[in-house]
Every structure is written in structure tokens, then in C-alpha cells.
Amino acid sequence: MFDLPAQRAHLSEKYDLAPSPELAASMSEIYSRMSRVVSPMDWAIYAPYIKAINDLKAERNAVILGHNYMTPEIYHGISDFGGDSLQLAIKATEVEADVIVQCGVHFMAETSKILSPEKTVLMPDMEAGCSLAESITAEGIEEMRRRYPGAPVVSYVNTTAEVKAASDICCTSSNAAQIVAAMDSDTVIMTPDQYLAQNVARDVPQKNVVWWEGSCIVHEQYRPQDLRDFREWNPGTRLIAHPECPPEVVAEADFSGSTSGIIKYVTDEKPEKALLITECSMASNIADALPEVDFVGPCNMCPYMKKITLEKVLFALDTMTGQIEVNTEVAAKARLSVQRMIDLSRQLGI
Ligand code: SF4
């Protein structure tokens, strides 16, 4: 269990973490990447943590991988690389570092460890889970195999190492349709996200896609009527939905794509106003790079992603706690599923 008072006491003995306008001013280059969404008062609070973390990174030969759903002070302040879960896992294999700090959720840190077993992978808060990853176990995969004999299992990367190990191949929201289309079987099992599977089923009608009934607690909250109401209230707004949203929601949107697909779409199209139907920090993290786009609300927050804070990252790096371990045999099988996805994606030119 997380002991915040003890962590704070430990950090305050070693670091001067008091808000500092002077330090904040000296770090204006970093602040310029988030000044549209982070106030100067908040920046003065974050700056001492960011300085301490960045100094410690150099000392430990560490890199920080920041998911698109991290808050801006983490995404822009301390992350060496930002992106979606697959981009970060691939980056984990490429970086020449001894330590990786995963600013995201637990399954992402596990994926980094699976692909880079020789590196120390730190998770700043072990309780940063994921409703999708928690919805299925390796037994659930076996149950689907019994229900649909001979059908290949395509599992989303938002799964535990055990589930990846029990699957035939992984997918992400950016390559799911192409991976499913490439399977050598009429019936394809998709786990654990029922909505991603239903969106893929619509895009790949030549396959009989069957699914596990998991869902993301952030994206399942949207309703088609929310989008219709929003269009009426704020005409001209481009509505952009993540494919973890129910298909009826995606059908109401102007575009649907993975987090990296959303970034590309908004960067290319530069709509005057955009509503990102996904996790709140997505819009915050791209707002400064796209000053011509007005990102309008509402959005839903992922309580798991928001468990990661500057304070917890500093503590993990300072004490080297929160190390991810994956059973060697499970890791080897899980690596095969992830590697098959990477190889097939390259083969398909995705
Ligand atoms: S946003 Fe959804 S899929 Fe992503 S970590 Fe949170 S619960 Fe899991």
C-alpha cells in the first residue's frame, strides 16, 4: 500500500521542493511546452520537482516514458519520449538506458519489461491499473478458445503479461483492424475490449469477430446523445473519438483513431474547434503545439493514469522502488505475442 506521508518525509529531507518562482523562471523553455494549460502559479510548484527528477535521471542513466494520458507537467516536464502504449514499448527497446520509468499504467510497464528484460523498469505507483487489463485473465482466454475452437486470439496490449502469453498475437487501437484482417481464420477472437472489437468488426466485415466483454471506464461513459447535444450547443466543433468508445459513439464522431491517430488528424486538419472524446490529458498535451485549435470540453479522466504524479516519480527514481518483475517463462511467451504484432505491423506497412 502506498505510504504518501512517509514518501513526503523522505523527499523533504533530501530535496528542496518548496515552490520557487525564480527556479520556475529559469526553466521557461520547458514551461513554454505547456503554458497554455498550466498556470504560472502551478508551474512554480512543479518546477522544483521537475528539476530534481531531471537531475536524477542523468545520475541513474534513466529515461522516462510518458503516455499521452499523463498530465502536462509529466508529459512535457520530465518525459524523454511521449506516445501511445505501443510507441512507448518499442521506445523501451531502443533507448540506451539502465533504467526506464514508466509514466503510464501497470500493463505498460510490464510490456516494457517483457520487451527489455535487461533493463530496470520502475512503476511510480503499482496501483495504477486499468479496467481493461483487469477484466480478463489467462483462464478467460482459454474459455474463449473453448467457445470458438481453432479461432486465433488477438489481445489488446492493455492486458497483463499472462494474458499476452496466452494469446496468439497482440494489437493496439492503431493496428487492430489490419491485424484482425490478416488472421488466417474466418472467426477471430478479440480480447478484452468489446467496443474496440465491435468497431473492428464494422471495419473488417469479412471476418466473424467475437469478443470478451471488457471495457475502458473512461471511454464507455460517452453516449451518442452527448455528441449530438454537444454539436447543437457548440456548432462547428470537430468531434474526434477513440475506438475504445462504443460503436454508436464512434458513428456520431467526425473521426475515430488511436491516440497517435488523433494527434495526426488534429495536426493535419487543424480544425478551429475540436472535442477529443477520450481521456482529458490528451487535449492538454497537444494544446501548446497547436495554438490555432481551440480544444473544448468535456472530457473524462482516467483515475489510474492520474495516480502518477511528479512526487511519486521522484520517489521511485530516488529509492529505485517499484521495480517490475515478470516471470521468465511468461515473459518469453508474452514477448512472442507482442513481437508478432510488431513484425506483422511492419510487414503491412502500418
Ligand atoms: S484510459 Fe481506459 S484503457 Fe487507458 S488505462 Fe485508463 S482505464 Fe485503462
XYZ file of C-alpha atoms and ligand atoms in Angstrom:
358
model
C 0.000 0.000 0.000
C 1.162 3.447 -0.907
C 2.506 5.454 2.080
C 2.367 9.080 0.924
C 3.327 10.741 4.264
C 6.439 8.543 4.523
C 7.364 9.329 0.904
C 6.947 13.052 1.533
C 9.067 12.927 4.673
C 11.805 11.068 2.792
C 11.796 13.534 -0.117
C 11.744 16.664 2.037
C 14.882 15.506 3.854
C 16.821 15.224 0.598
C 15.390 17.859 -1.743
C 14.292 21.485 -1.581
C 10.836 21.150 -3.106
C 9.344 24.468 -1.982
C 7.566 26.430 -4.780
C 10.112 28.724 -6.397
C 9.206 31.495 -8.890
C 12.954 32.057 -9.533
C 13.592 28.423 -10.430
C 10.370 28.395 -12.454
C 11.580 31.439 -14.442
C 14.934 29.778 -15.142
C 13.090 26.777 -16.638
C 10.951 28.817 -19.039
C 11.940 26.697 -22.052
C 10.249 23.636 -20.523
C 7.278 25.729 -19.409
C 6.728 27.009 -22.950
C 5.554 23.489 -23.934
C 2.589 23.664 -21.543
C 1.973 27.352 -20.823
C -1.488 27.259 -22.430
C -2.731 24.688 -19.941
C -0.563 25.115 -16.792
C -0.810 28.368 -14.798
C 2.366 30.238 -13.667
C 1.394 29.522 -10.032
C 1.231 25.778 -10.696
C 4.444 25.936 -12.686
C 6.269 27.409 -9.652
C 5.073 24.365 -7.658
C 6.096 21.822 -10.321
C 9.495 23.320 -11.247
C 11.485 22.065 -8.181
C 10.195 18.505 -8.727
C 10.956 18.613 -12.438
C 14.489 19.888 -11.786
C 15.124 17.184 -9.160
C 13.772 14.418 -11.409
C 15.705 15.559 -14.472
C 18.960 15.754 -12.448
C 18.333 12.277 -11.016
C 17.626 10.844 -14.467
C 21.126 11.806 -15.581
C 22.640 10.310 -12.415
C 20.800 6.985 -12.840
C 21.106 6.788 -16.650
C 17.321 6.641 -16.742
C 14.721 7.593 -19.310
C 11.108 8.439 -18.648
C 8.401 7.172 -20.991
C 5.240 9.288 -20.763
C 1.892 8.106 -22.087
C -0.362 10.585 -23.902
C -2.760 10.480 -20.930
C -0.218 11.790 -18.424
C -0.730 15.293 -17.048
C 1.196 18.045 -18.934
C 3.831 18.588 -16.207
C 4.769 14.899 -16.534
C 4.317 14.614 -20.297
C 6.250 17.776 -21.161
C 8.262 18.355 -17.988
C 10.077 15.061 -17.408
C 9.269 12.592 -20.209
C 12.044 11.815 -22.676
C 9.558 10.180 -25.007
C 5.794 10.530 -25.234
C 3.304 8.417 -27.135
C 0.782 5.596 -27.033
C 1.439 2.282 -25.304
C 2.973 0.589 -28.342
C 5.192 3.531 -29.271
C 6.482 3.592 -25.699
C 7.117 -0.173 -25.583
C 9.106 -0.004 -28.820
C 10.999 3.003 -27.485
C 11.859 0.963 -24.385
C 13.774 -1.484 -26.598
C 15.637 1.273 -28.438
C 16.859 3.518 -25.635
C 20.368 3.087 -24.255
C 19.438 3.392 -20.611
C 19.826 1.265 -17.498
C 16.516 2.382 -16.029
C 13.098 3.068 -17.515
C 10.490 4.934 -15.506
C 7.069 4.187 -16.946
C 4.697 7.102 -16.570
C 1.520 5.298 -17.515
C -0.239 2.265 -16.069
C 0.987 -1.109 -14.869
C 0.457 -3.141 -18.059
C 2.605 -0.633 -19.959
C 5.494 -1.069 -17.522
C 5.092 -4.827 -17.827
C 5.193 -4.581 -21.630
C 8.412 -2.543 -21.408
C 9.927 -5.183 -19.109
C 8.807 -8.011 -21.417
C 10.489 -6.346 -24.385
C 13.550 -5.122 -22.459
C 14.214 -7.708 -19.722
C 17.759 -6.486 -19.148
C 16.578 -3.019 -18.072
C 15.247 -1.984 -14.685
C 11.670 -0.811 -15.196
C 10.146 1.334 -12.460
C 6.452 1.941 -11.890
C 5.901 5.034 -9.695
C 2.609 3.665 -8.331
C 1.907 -0.067 -8.502
C -1.804 0.647 -8.025
C -2.061 2.398 -11.396
C -4.083 -0.349 -13.072
C -6.510 -0.433 -16.000
C -10.127 -1.590 -16.158
C -9.427 -3.384 -19.441
C -6.340 -5.215 -18.207
C -8.208 -6.242 -15.054
C -11.229 -7.560 -16.959
C -9.603 -10.749 -18.257
C -7.216 -13.454 -17.092
C -5.396 -16.271 -18.897
C -8.346 -18.530 -17.889
C -10.666 -16.155 -19.762
C -8.572 -16.656 -22.896
C -8.855 -20.444 -22.501
C -12.627 -20.085 -22.078
C -12.834 -18.169 -25.382
C -10.711 -20.821 -27.095
C -13.142 -23.496 -25.853
C -16.110 -21.464 -27.129
C -14.531 -20.842 -30.554
C -12.213 -23.793 -31.287
C -9.416 -23.023 -33.719
C -10.026 -19.257 -33.768
C -6.907 -17.120 -33.174
C -6.847 -14.838 -30.135
C -5.928 -11.202 -30.769
C -5.436 -9.405 -27.456
C -5.174 -5.681 -26.978
C -1.884 -4.518 -25.436
C -3.990 -3.347 -22.487
C -3.607 -6.774 -20.872
C -1.390 -8.453 -18.288
C 1.707 -10.443 -19.244
C -0.188 -13.703 -18.503
C -2.960 -12.773 -20.935
C -0.472 -11.750 -23.613
C 1.313 -15.077 -23.069
C -1.960 -16.989 -23.544
C -2.828 -15.077 -26.758
C -1.652 -15.614 -30.343
C -0.901 -12.004 -31.145
C -1.373 -8.548 -29.643
C -2.859 -5.431 -31.207
C -3.227 -1.762 -30.407
C -6.060 0.578 -31.301
C -3.968 1.841 -34.234
C -3.382 -1.566 -35.876
C -6.302 -3.716 -34.596
C -8.318 -3.752 -37.853
C -5.312 -4.672 -40.008
C -4.144 -7.370 -37.572
C -7.613 -8.950 -37.450
C -7.943 -8.763 -41.250
C -4.595 -10.556 -41.606
C -5.582 -13.548 -39.428
C -5.806 -16.840 -41.309
C -9.272 -17.729 -39.983
C -12.862 -16.635 -40.612
C -13.546 -16.267 -36.893
C -11.226 -14.102 -34.802
C -11.397 -13.709 -31.014
C -10.656 -10.210 -29.713
C -9.996 -9.501 -26.042
C -10.586 -7.737 -23.749
C -12.253 -4.591 -25.164
C -15.739 -5.297 -26.501
C -16.032 -1.820 -28.050
C -12.719 -1.886 -29.857
C -13.748 -5.340 -31.141
C -17.151 -4.063 -32.307
C -15.519 -1.123 -34.086
C -13.087 -3.526 -35.759
C -15.956 -5.873 -36.708
C -17.594 -2.964 -38.569
C -14.344 -2.159 -40.413
C -13.470 -5.790 -41.215
C -16.814 -7.286 -42.349
C -15.115 -10.284 -43.988
C -14.296 -11.673 -40.505
C -16.575 -13.027 -37.823
C -15.155 -11.057 -34.873
C -16.146 -12.330 -31.425
C -15.184 -10.613 -28.216
C -14.705 -10.614 -24.480
C -16.925 -8.168 -22.618
C -14.342 -5.851 -21.073
C -14.416 -2.070 -21.403
C -12.476 1.056 -20.553
C -14.091 3.021 -17.731
C -13.122 6.287 -19.408
C -14.427 5.672 -22.924
C -17.534 3.615 -22.087
C -19.068 6.634 -20.345
C -19.762 8.508 -23.571
C -23.209 8.247 -25.138
C -24.242 9.118 -28.730
C -26.693 11.694 -27.364
C -23.782 13.502 -25.624
C -22.209 14.084 -29.033
C -25.480 15.213 -30.627
C -26.116 17.616 -27.733
C -22.598 18.967 -27.997
C -22.906 19.632 -31.739
C -26.099 21.578 -31.147
C -24.583 23.576 -28.289
C -21.250 24.316 -29.993
C -21.734 24.085 -33.790
C -18.653 23.701 -35.958
C -16.694 21.633 -33.407
C -14.903 18.623 -34.872
C -15.759 15.548 -32.768
C -12.916 13.010 -32.556
C -13.457 9.691 -30.777
C -11.116 6.958 -29.568
C -12.149 3.431 -30.759
C -12.488 2.248 -27.137
C -15.784 4.218 -27.228
C -18.983 2.280 -28.060
C -19.598 1.996 -31.849
C -22.715 4.211 -31.661
C -20.492 6.969 -30.244
C -17.841 6.449 -32.929
C -20.639 6.623 -35.552
C -21.564 10.129 -34.326
C -17.965 11.377 -34.496
C -16.206 13.049 -37.449
C -13.116 10.902 -36.993
C -12.034 7.931 -34.880
C -8.468 6.883 -34.174
C -5.915 5.765 -31.611
C -4.175 8.429 -29.539
C -1.418 8.731 -32.162
C -4.088 8.741 -34.911
C -5.927 11.550 -33.109
C -2.748 13.618 -32.819
C -2.022 13.155 -36.531
C -5.589 14.031 -37.523
C -5.703 17.233 -35.454
C -2.200 18.248 -36.567
C -3.035 17.722 -40.251
C -6.568 19.153 -40.194
C -6.128 21.946 -37.644
C -9.877 22.358 -37.028
C -10.887 25.658 -35.438
C -12.540 23.792 -32.536
C -12.050 20.170 -31.506
C -13.622 17.942 -28.884
C -11.463 14.888 -28.137
C -13.719 12.097 -26.934
C -11.085 10.414 -24.836
C -9.030 10.947 -21.678
C -8.703 14.593 -20.533
C -4.933 14.990 -20.751
C -4.823 14.183 -24.482
C -6.014 17.668 -25.415
C -3.870 19.390 -22.759
C -0.719 17.714 -24.044
C -1.134 18.866 -27.639
C -2.677 22.290 -26.954
C 0.573 24.280 -26.935
C 1.834 22.729 -30.168
C -1.463 23.593 -31.892
C -2.319 27.169 -30.851
C -4.715 27.538 -33.795
C -7.013 24.791 -32.417
C -9.451 25.533 -29.609
C -9.824 22.296 -27.604
C -13.213 22.320 -25.973
C -14.584 20.100 -23.197
C -15.961 17.956 -21.713
C -13.604 15.034 -21.196
C -13.326 12.064 -18.846
C -10.380 11.424 -16.576
C -8.679 8.047 -16.061
C -8.262 7.571 -12.305
C -5.468 5.043 -12.909
C -3.381 7.311 -15.118
C -3.836 10.144 -12.643
C -2.181 8.107 -9.887
C 1.160 9.018 -11.438
C 2.464 12.296 -10.002
C 5.787 14.143 -10.022
C 6.202 13.327 -6.344
C 5.822 9.581 -6.933
C 8.182 9.637 -9.909
C 10.840 11.414 -7.835
C 10.434 8.905 -5.008
C 10.663 5.898 -7.347
C 13.817 7.193 -9.026
C 15.419 8.240 -5.757
C 14.817 4.947 -3.967
C 14.685 2.692 -7.050
C 11.451 1.210 -5.735
C 8.513 -0.048 -7.800
C 10.621 -2.417 -9.901
C 8.613 -4.540 -12.349
C 9.301 -8.279 -12.419
C 7.760 -10.709 -14.886
C 8.148 -14.482 -14.639
C 10.739 -15.508 -17.270
C 8.590 -18.185 -18.921
C 5.519 -15.923 -19.058
C 7.651 -13.048 -20.376
C 9.059 -15.224 -23.186
C 5.566 -16.257 -24.358
C 4.167 -12.720 -23.973
C 7.131 -11.339 -25.935
C 6.208 -13.643 -28.823
C 2.655 -12.193 -28.978
C 3.927 -8.620 -28.891
C 6.729 -9.342 -31.360
C 4.295 -10.998 -33.798
C 2.246 -7.793 -33.732
C 5.313 -5.611 -34.327
C 6.519 -7.856 -37.182
C 3.086 -8.075 -38.819
C 2.587 -4.307 -38.490
C 5.925 -3.720 -40.236
C 5.024 -6.280 -42.922
C 1.693 -4.500 -43.514
C 3.410 -1.113 -43.563
C 1.372 0.261 -40.631
S -7.939 5.164 -20.073
Fe -9.057 3.213 -20.020
S -7.753 1.811 -21.164
Fe -6.464 3.566 -20.616
S -5.544 2.988 -18.646
Fe -7.407 4.134 -18.150
S -8.936 2.509 -17.875
Fe -7.234 1.566 -18.996
